[in-house]
Amino acid sequence: MQFDNFETLVAEATNPHNLAKAEAYLKTRNLKAFDEAGYITYAEIYNFKIVDSLIIPVTSPEGEILMLDTKSLQTNDYLKVTKPDTHQTPLYNLTKVVKHRIITEGILNAQSLIQNLDGFTVSSTLRASMNAKTYHILASSVTDTIITAFDNDAAGVSATSELINFFKEFYPNIKVSILDFPYNDLNEFLIKSKANTFKAHILNQITKFQTKDEL
């Protein structure tokens, strides 16, 4: 099916039939359905082809859909669909300035924290590799601390190191802490452990940086 804009595609992805498919997939990731997530069997938009995929719209703070983060249920590959003329930098769940923010690479990793912890602000950069513009946007979204929870692979380790160095140079007043966890990413940790184990481990890590009431 051909779509001319993100809004109509998201409306199709979130009809009851497709929502049921999205929910079934998220259950395999030990996640509940969440408002943004939907499913598309096949779609063409802005010269992108989306096939048998979970669909998650990424919006600006004003609510405009800037990008579709899609995950193929056949190959597990991600495809980030953007408008040809957009100049904004999409970031997931970056809608307000907070004292502390946890940042992950992927949205399902962010949701692993959001759905299992109360009172914490979690966002996603949508990729490990970031540029100076992304760093500046992140800096403007917090007043105290960024806690990184990037993947435990070469790209994630490199991204964490680069972010720390950038903030040391340009934003020394903002602390950068690293969330330690087993497995490649947070969602894999959630899948391979009990939810209570996942929650206890993350809370133990975070309370090393500041109390929950501060977040």
PDB file of C-alpha atoms in Angstrom:
ATOM      1  CA  MET A   1       0.000   0.000   0.000  1.00  0.00           C
ATOM      2  CA  GLN A   2       1.273   3.459  -0.927  1.00  0.00           C
ATOM      3  CA  PHE A   3       1.162   6.232   1.688  1.00  0.00           C
ATOM      4  CA  ASP A   4       1.696   9.968   1.227  1.00  0.00           C
ATOM      5  CA  ASN A   5       2.346  10.885   4.839  1.00  0.00           C
ATOM      6  CA  PHE A   6       3.260   9.406   8.191  1.00  0.00           C
ATOM      7  CA  GLU A   7      -0.104  10.146   9.772  1.00  0.00           C
ATOM      8  CA  THR A   8      -2.119   7.894   7.460  1.00  0.00           C
ATOM      9  CA  LEU A   9       0.453   5.114   7.699  1.00  0.00           C
ATOM     10  CA  VAL A  10       0.396   5.247  11.510  1.00  0.00           C
ATOM     11  CA  ALA A  11      -3.411   5.208  11.442  1.00  0.00           C
ATOM     12  CA  GLU A  12      -3.254   1.996   9.393  1.00  0.00           C
ATOM     13  CA  ALA A  13      -0.551   0.518  11.645  1.00  0.00           C
ATOM     14  CA  THR A  14      -2.664   1.089  14.733  1.00  0.00           C
ATOM     15  CA  ASN A  15      -6.009  -0.278  13.560  1.00  0.00           C
ATOM     16  CA  PRO A  16      -7.283  -3.081  15.827  1.00  0.00           C
ATOM     17  CA  HIS A  17      -6.050  -5.912  13.586  1.00  0.00           C
ATOM     18  CA  ASN A  18      -2.542  -4.503  13.287  1.00  0.00           C
ATOM     19  CA  LEU A  19      -2.397  -3.518  16.955  1.00  0.00           C
ATOM     20  CA  ALA A  20      -3.045  -7.151  17.850  1.00  0.00           C
ATOM     21  CA  LYS A  21      -0.041  -8.186  15.744  1.00  0.00           C
ATOM     22  CA  ALA A  22       2.136  -5.526  17.365  1.00  0.00           C
ATOM     23  CA  GLU A  23       1.024  -6.643  20.810  1.00  0.00           C
ATOM     24  CA  ALA A  24       1.787 -10.293  20.010  1.00  0.00           C
ATOM     25  CA  TYR A  25       5.307  -9.416  18.915  1.00  0.00           C
ATOM     26  CA  LEU A  26       5.994  -7.151  21.898  1.00  0.00           C
ATOM     27  CA  LYS A  27       4.913  -9.973  24.197  1.00  0.00           C
ATOM     28  CA  THR A  28       7.812 -12.050  22.826  1.00  0.00           C
ATOM     29  CA  ARG A  29      10.085  -9.217  23.975  1.00  0.00           C
ATOM     30  CA  ASN A  30       8.560  -9.283  27.482  1.00  0.00           C
ATOM     31  CA  LEU A  31       6.942  -5.923  26.777  1.00  0.00           C
ATOM     32  CA  LYS A  32       3.364  -4.695  26.882  1.00  0.00           C
ATOM     33  CA  ALA A  33       1.806  -2.775  24.021  1.00  0.00           C
ATOM     34  CA  PHE A  34       2.480   0.939  24.243  1.00  0.00           C
ATOM     35  CA  ASP A  35       0.692   3.878  22.673  1.00  0.00           C
ATOM     36  CA  GLU A  36       3.007   4.556  19.749  1.00  0.00           C
ATOM     37  CA  ALA A  37       3.580   1.000  18.533  1.00  0.00           C
ATOM     38  CA  GLY A  38       1.763  -0.546  15.565  1.00  0.00           C
ATOM     39  CA  TYR A  39       2.313  -3.039  12.775  1.00  0.00           C
ATOM     40  CA  ILE A  40       2.426  -2.917   8.975  1.00  0.00           C
ATOM     41  CA  THR A  41       2.331  -5.880   6.594  1.00  0.00           C
ATOM     42  CA  TYR A  42       3.554  -3.833   3.619  1.00  0.00           C
ATOM     43  CA  ALA A  43       3.849  -0.125   2.936  1.00  0.00           C
ATOM     44  CA  GLU A  44       5.670   2.261   0.620  1.00  0.00           C
ATOM     45  CA  ILE A  45       6.383   5.817   1.707  1.00  0.00           C
ATOM     46  CA  TYR A  46       9.019   8.418   0.726  1.00  0.00           C
ATOM     47  CA  ASN A  47      10.834   5.799  -1.415  1.00  0.00           C
ATOM     48  CA  PHE A  48      11.060   3.398   1.546  1.00  0.00           C
ATOM     49  CA  LYS A  49       9.503  -0.068   1.579  1.00  0.00           C
ATOM     50  CA  ILE A  50       8.337  -1.451   4.922  1.00  0.00           C
ATOM     51  CA  VAL A  51       7.596  -5.181   5.116  1.00  0.00           C
ATOM     52  CA  ASP A  52       6.122  -7.187   8.025  1.00  0.00           C
ATOM     53  CA  SER A  53       7.364  -4.692  10.603  1.00  0.00           C
ATOM     54  CA  LEU A  54       6.740  -3.186  13.995  1.00  0.00           C
ATOM     55  CA  ILE A  55       6.153   0.560  13.522  1.00  0.00           C
ATOM     56  CA  ILE A  56       6.985   3.194  16.136  1.00  0.00           C
ATOM     57  CA  PRO A  57       6.532   6.885  15.249  1.00  0.00           C
ATOM     58  CA  VAL A  58       9.076   9.301  16.684  1.00  0.00           C
ATOM     59  CA  THR A  59       7.676  12.776  17.263  1.00  0.00           C
ATOM     60  CA  SER A  60       9.000  16.251  17.942  1.00  0.00           C
ATOM     61  CA  PRO A  61       8.227  17.900  21.304  1.00  0.00           C
ATOM     62  CA  GLU A  62       5.318  19.574  19.487  1.00  0.00           C
ATOM     63  CA  GLY A  63       3.876  16.216  18.396  1.00  0.00           C
ATOM     64  CA  GLU A  64       4.887  16.213  14.721  1.00  0.00           C
ATOM     65  CA  ILE A  65       5.904  12.771  13.443  1.00  0.00           C
ATOM     66  CA  LEU A  66       9.524  13.147  12.329  1.00  0.00           C
ATOM     67  CA  MET A  67      10.443   9.529  11.687  1.00  0.00           C
ATOM     68  CA  LEU A  68       9.187   5.965  11.745  1.00  0.00           C
ATOM     69  CA  ASP A  69      11.397   3.520  13.615  1.00  0.00           C
ATOM     70  CA  THR A  70      10.607   0.134  12.092  1.00  0.00           C
ATOM     71  CA  LYS A  71      11.759  -3.377  12.989  1.00  0.00           C
ATOM     72  CA  SER A  72      11.334  -6.239  10.551  1.00  0.00           C
ATOM     73  CA  LEU A  73       9.761  -9.262  12.209  1.00  0.00           C
ATOM     74  CA  GLN A  74      11.341 -11.453   9.529  1.00  0.00           C
ATOM     75  CA  THR A  75      14.975 -10.342   9.758  1.00  0.00           C
ATOM     76  CA  ASN A  76      15.046  -8.266  12.994  1.00  0.00           C
ATOM     77  CA  ASP A  77      16.640  -5.466  10.960  1.00  0.00           C
ATOM     78  CA  TYR A  78      15.785  -1.851  11.730  1.00  0.00           C
ATOM     79  CA  LEU A  79      14.789   0.735   9.140  1.00  0.00           C
ATOM     80  CA  LYS A  80      14.506   4.395  10.046  1.00  0.00           C
ATOM     81  CA  VAL A  81      12.105   6.143   7.700  1.00  0.00           C
ATOM     82  CA  THR A  82      12.449   9.925   7.516  1.00  0.00           C
ATOM     83  CA  LYS A  83      10.858  12.659   5.447  1.00  0.00           C
ATOM     84  CA  PRO A  84      13.066  13.774   2.549  1.00  0.00           C
ATOM     85  CA  ASP A  85      12.979  17.435   3.590  1.00  0.00           C
ATOM     86  CA  THR A  86      13.244  17.168   7.372  1.00  0.00           C
ATOM     87  CA  HIS A  87      16.012  19.085   9.142  1.00  0.00           C
ATOM     88  CA  GLN A  88      15.045  18.143  12.676  1.00  0.00           C
ATOM     89  CA  THR A  89      16.881  15.521  14.719  1.00  0.00           C
ATOM     90  CA  PRO A  90      14.480  12.756  15.821  1.00  0.00           C
ATOM     91  CA  LEU A  91      14.900  11.558  19.408  1.00  0.00           C
ATOM     92  CA  TYR A  92      12.427   9.319  21.216  1.00  0.00           C
ATOM     93  CA  ASN A  93      10.595  10.641  24.284  1.00  0.00           C
ATOM     94  CA  LEU A  94      12.451  13.934  24.440  1.00  0.00           C
ATOM     95  CA  THR A  95       9.556  16.254  25.219  1.00  0.00           C
ATOM     96  CA  LYS A  96      10.617  18.217  28.291  1.00  0.00           C
ATOM     97  CA  VAL A  97      13.565  19.362  30.359  1.00  0.00           C
ATOM     98  CA  VAL A  98      14.238  17.127  33.378  1.00  0.00           C
ATOM     99  CA  LYS A  99      16.859  16.922  36.095  1.00  0.00           C
ATOM    100  CA  HIS A 100      18.055  13.430  35.130  1.00  0.00           C
ATOM    101  CA  ARG A 101      17.557  11.412  31.944  1.00  0.00           C
ATOM    102  CA  ILE A 102      18.427   7.821  31.031  1.00  0.00           C
ATOM    103  CA  ILE A 103      19.293   7.362  27.357  1.00  0.00           C
ATOM    104  CA  THR A 104      19.309   4.137  25.349  1.00  0.00           C
ATOM    105  CA  GLU A 105      20.009   3.365  21.702  1.00  0.00           C
ATOM    106  CA  GLY A 106      16.780   1.606  20.790  1.00  0.00           C
ATOM    107  CA  ILE A 107      13.157   2.273  21.659  1.00  0.00           C
ATOM    108  CA  LEU A 108      12.490  -1.282  22.886  1.00  0.00           C
ATOM    109  CA  ASN A 109      15.384  -0.838  25.301  1.00  0.00           C
ATOM    110  CA  ALA A 110      13.842   2.413  26.504  1.00  0.00           C
ATOM    111  CA  GLN A 111      10.468   0.716  26.919  1.00  0.00           C
ATOM    112  CA  SER A 112      12.124  -2.087  28.903  1.00  0.00           C
ATOM    113  CA  LEU A 113      12.960   0.554  31.506  1.00  0.00           C
ATOM    114  CA  ILE A 114       9.773   2.610  31.187  1.00  0.00           C
ATOM    115  CA  GLN A 115       7.526  -0.403  31.691  1.00  0.00           C
ATOM    116  CA  ASN A 116       9.415  -1.806  34.671  1.00  0.00           C
ATOM    117  CA  LEU A 117      10.398   1.311  36.611  1.00  0.00           C
ATOM    118  CA  ASP A 118       8.271   4.153  37.911  1.00  0.00           C
ATOM    119  CA  GLY A 119       9.364   7.763  38.056  1.00  0.00           C
ATOM    120  CA  PHE A 120      12.281   7.672  35.642  1.00  0.00           C
ATOM    121  CA  THR A 121      12.608   9.636  32.408  1.00  0.00           C
ATOM    122  CA  VAL A 122      13.955   7.410  29.631  1.00  0.00           C
ATOM    123  CA  SER A 123      14.698   8.485  26.069  1.00  0.00           C
ATOM    124  CA  SER A 124      16.294   6.908  23.013  1.00  0.00           C
ATOM    125  CA  THR A 125      18.857   8.357  20.622  1.00  0.00           C
ATOM    126  CA  LEU A 126      17.739   5.752  18.024  1.00  0.00           C
ATOM    127  CA  ARG A 127      21.357   5.019  17.079  1.00  0.00           C
ATOM    128  CA  ALA A 128      24.776   4.668  18.675  1.00  0.00           C
ATOM    129  CA  SER A 129      26.531   7.104  16.353  1.00  0.00           C
ATOM    130  CA  MET A 130      25.643  10.711  17.195  1.00  0.00           C
ATOM    131  CA  ASN A 131      26.752  14.130  16.029  1.00  0.00           C
ATOM    132  CA  ALA A 132      27.356  17.384  17.879  1.00  0.00           C
ATOM    133  CA  LYS A 133      23.789  18.542  17.206  1.00  0.00           C
ATOM    134  CA  THR A 134      22.398  15.501  19.034  1.00  0.00           C
ATOM    135  CA  TYR A 135      24.742  16.080  21.962  1.00  0.00           C
ATOM    136  CA  HIS A 136      23.615  19.705  22.238  1.00  0.00           C
ATOM    137  CA  ILE A 137      19.950  18.678  22.152  1.00  0.00           C
ATOM    138  CA  LEU A 138      20.549  16.133  24.914  1.00  0.00           C
ATOM    139  CA  ALA A 139      22.391  18.727  26.963  1.00  0.00           C
ATOM    140  CA  SER A 140      19.478  21.134  26.665  1.00  0.00           C
ATOM    141  CA  SER A 141      17.080  18.428  27.934  1.00  0.00           C
ATOM    142  CA  VAL A 142      18.666  17.909  31.373  1.00  0.00           C
ATOM    143  CA  THR A 143      19.870  20.087  34.219  1.00  0.00           C
ATOM    144  CA  ASP A 144      21.958  17.563  36.162  1.00  0.00           C
ATOM    145  CA  THR A 145      22.672  14.046  34.897  1.00  0.00           C
ATOM    146  CA  ILE A 146      22.587  11.878  31.784  1.00  0.00           C
ATOM    147  CA  ILE A 147      22.743   8.138  32.456  1.00  0.00           C
ATOM    148  CA  THR A 148      23.822   6.172  29.391  1.00  0.00           C
ATOM    149  CA  ALA A 149      22.478   2.674  28.767  1.00  0.00           C
ATOM    150  CA  PHE A 150      23.818   1.976  25.297  1.00  0.00           C
ATOM    151  CA  ASP A 151      24.336  -1.538  23.969  1.00  0.00           C
ATOM    152  CA  ASN A 152      27.270  -3.604  25.234  1.00  0.00           C
ATOM    153  CA  ASP A 153      28.903  -3.848  21.821  1.00  0.00           C
ATOM    154  CA  ALA A 154      31.719  -1.952  20.121  1.00  0.00           C
ATOM    155  CA  ALA A 155      29.389   0.732  18.762  1.00  0.00           C
ATOM    156  CA  GLY A 156      27.717   1.269  22.122  1.00  0.00           C
ATOM    157  CA  VAL A 157      31.002   1.450  24.024  1.00  0.00           C
ATOM    158  CA  SER A 158      32.390   3.915  21.486  1.00  0.00           C
ATOM    159  CA  ALA A 159      29.238   6.059  21.632  1.00  0.00           C
ATOM    160  CA  THR A 160      29.419   6.193  25.432  1.00  0.00           C
ATOM    161  CA  SER A 161      33.058   7.251  25.352  1.00  0.00           C
ATOM    162  CA  GLU A 162      32.441   9.959  22.754  1.00  0.00           C
ATOM    163  CA  LEU A 163      29.454  11.336  24.662  1.00  0.00           C
ATOM    164  CA  ILE A 164      31.427  11.488  27.909  1.00  0.00           C
ATOM    165  CA  ASN A 165      34.304  13.304  26.226  1.00  0.00           C
ATOM    166  CA  PHE A 166      31.949  15.788  24.546  1.00  0.00           C
ATOM    167  CA  PHE A 167      30.187  16.647  27.778  1.00  0.00           C
ATOM    168  CA  LYS A 168      33.475  16.986  29.656  1.00  0.00           C
ATOM    169  CA  GLU A 169      34.573  19.567  27.117  1.00  0.00           C
ATOM    170  CA  PHE A 170      31.380  21.498  26.450  1.00  0.00           C
ATOM    171  CA  TYR A 171      29.026  20.764  29.380  1.00  0.00           C
ATOM    172  CA  PRO A 172      31.187  20.034  32.450  1.00  0.00           C
ATOM    173  CA  ASN A 173      28.260  21.000  34.711  1.00  0.00           C
ATOM    174  CA  ILE A 174      26.236  18.000  33.456  1.00  0.00           C
ATOM    175  CA  LYS A 175      27.243  14.639  34.887  1.00  0.00           C
ATOM    176  CA  VAL A 176      27.371  11.566  32.652  1.00  0.00           C
ATOM    177  CA  SER A 177      27.005   8.171  34.338  1.00  0.00           C
ATOM    178  CA  ILE A 178      27.050   4.685  32.825  1.00  0.00           C
ATOM    179  CA  LEU A 179      24.383   2.079  33.568  1.00  0.00           C
ATOM    180  CA  ASP A 180      25.984  -1.330  33.889  1.00  0.00           C
ATOM    181  CA  PHE A 181      23.960  -4.403  32.880  1.00  0.00           C
ATOM    182  CA  PRO A 182      24.593  -7.905  31.459  1.00  0.00           C
ATOM    183  CA  TYR A 183      23.879  -9.104  27.903  1.00  0.00           C
ATOM    184  CA  ASN A 184      24.036  -7.038  24.735  1.00  0.00           C
ATOM    185  CA  ASP A 185      21.174  -4.662  25.477  1.00  0.00           C
ATOM    186  CA  LEU A 186      18.516  -3.904  28.065  1.00  0.00           C
ATOM    187  CA  ASN A 187      15.712  -5.736  26.304  1.00  0.00           C
ATOM    188  CA  GLU A 188      17.807  -8.887  26.019  1.00  0.00           C
ATOM    189  CA  PHE A 189      18.555  -8.579  29.750  1.00  0.00           C
ATOM    190  CA  LEU A 190      14.802  -8.292  30.443  1.00  0.00           C
ATOM    191  CA  ILE A 191      14.008 -11.319  28.263  1.00  0.00           C
ATOM    192  CA  LYS A 192      16.679 -13.541  29.804  1.00  0.00           C
ATOM    193  CA  SER A 193      15.995 -12.630  33.424  1.00  0.00           C
ATOM    194  CA  LYS A 194      12.918 -12.327  35.584  1.00  0.00           C
ATOM    195  CA  ALA A 195      11.317  -8.887  35.634  1.00  0.00           C
ATOM    196  CA  ASN A 196      12.045  -8.554  39.361  1.00  0.00           C
ATOM    197  CA  THR A 197      15.721  -9.347  38.780  1.00  0.00           C
ATOM    198  CA  PHE A 198      15.874  -6.801  35.957  1.00  0.00           C
ATOM    199  CA  LYS A 199      14.191  -4.128  38.057  1.00  0.00           C
ATOM    200  CA  ALA A 200      16.331  -4.753  41.141  1.00  0.00           C
ATOM    201  CA  HIS A 201      19.559  -4.609  39.150  1.00  0.00           C
ATOM    202  CA  ILE A 202      18.644  -1.354  37.408  1.00  0.00           C
ATOM    203  CA  LEU A 203      17.453   0.304  40.610  1.00  0.00           C
ATOM    204  CA  ASN A 204      20.650  -0.707  42.366  1.00  0.00           C
ATOM    205  CA  GLN A 205      22.658   0.873  39.574  1.00  0.00           C
ATOM    206  CA  ILE A 206      20.664   4.092  39.462  1.00  0.00           C
ATOM    207  CA  THR A 207      20.682   4.660  43.194  1.00  0.00           C
ATOM    208  CA  LYS A 208      24.461   4.790  42.983  1.00  0.00           C
ATOM    209  CA  PHE A 209      24.036   8.045  41.064  1.00  0.00           C
ATOM    210  CA  GLN A 210      21.116   9.685  42.876  1.00  0.00           C
ATOM    211  CA  THR A 211      17.929   8.798  44.692  1.00  0.00           C
ATOM    212  CA  LYS A 212      14.744   7.938  42.830  1.00  0.00           C
ATOM    213  CA  ASP A 213      12.981  11.032  44.163  1.00  0.00           C
ATOM    214  CA  GLU A 214      15.481  13.217  42.332  1.00  0.00           C
ATOM    215  CA  LEU A 215      14.720  11.700  38.942  1.00  0.00           C
TER     216      LEU A 215
END
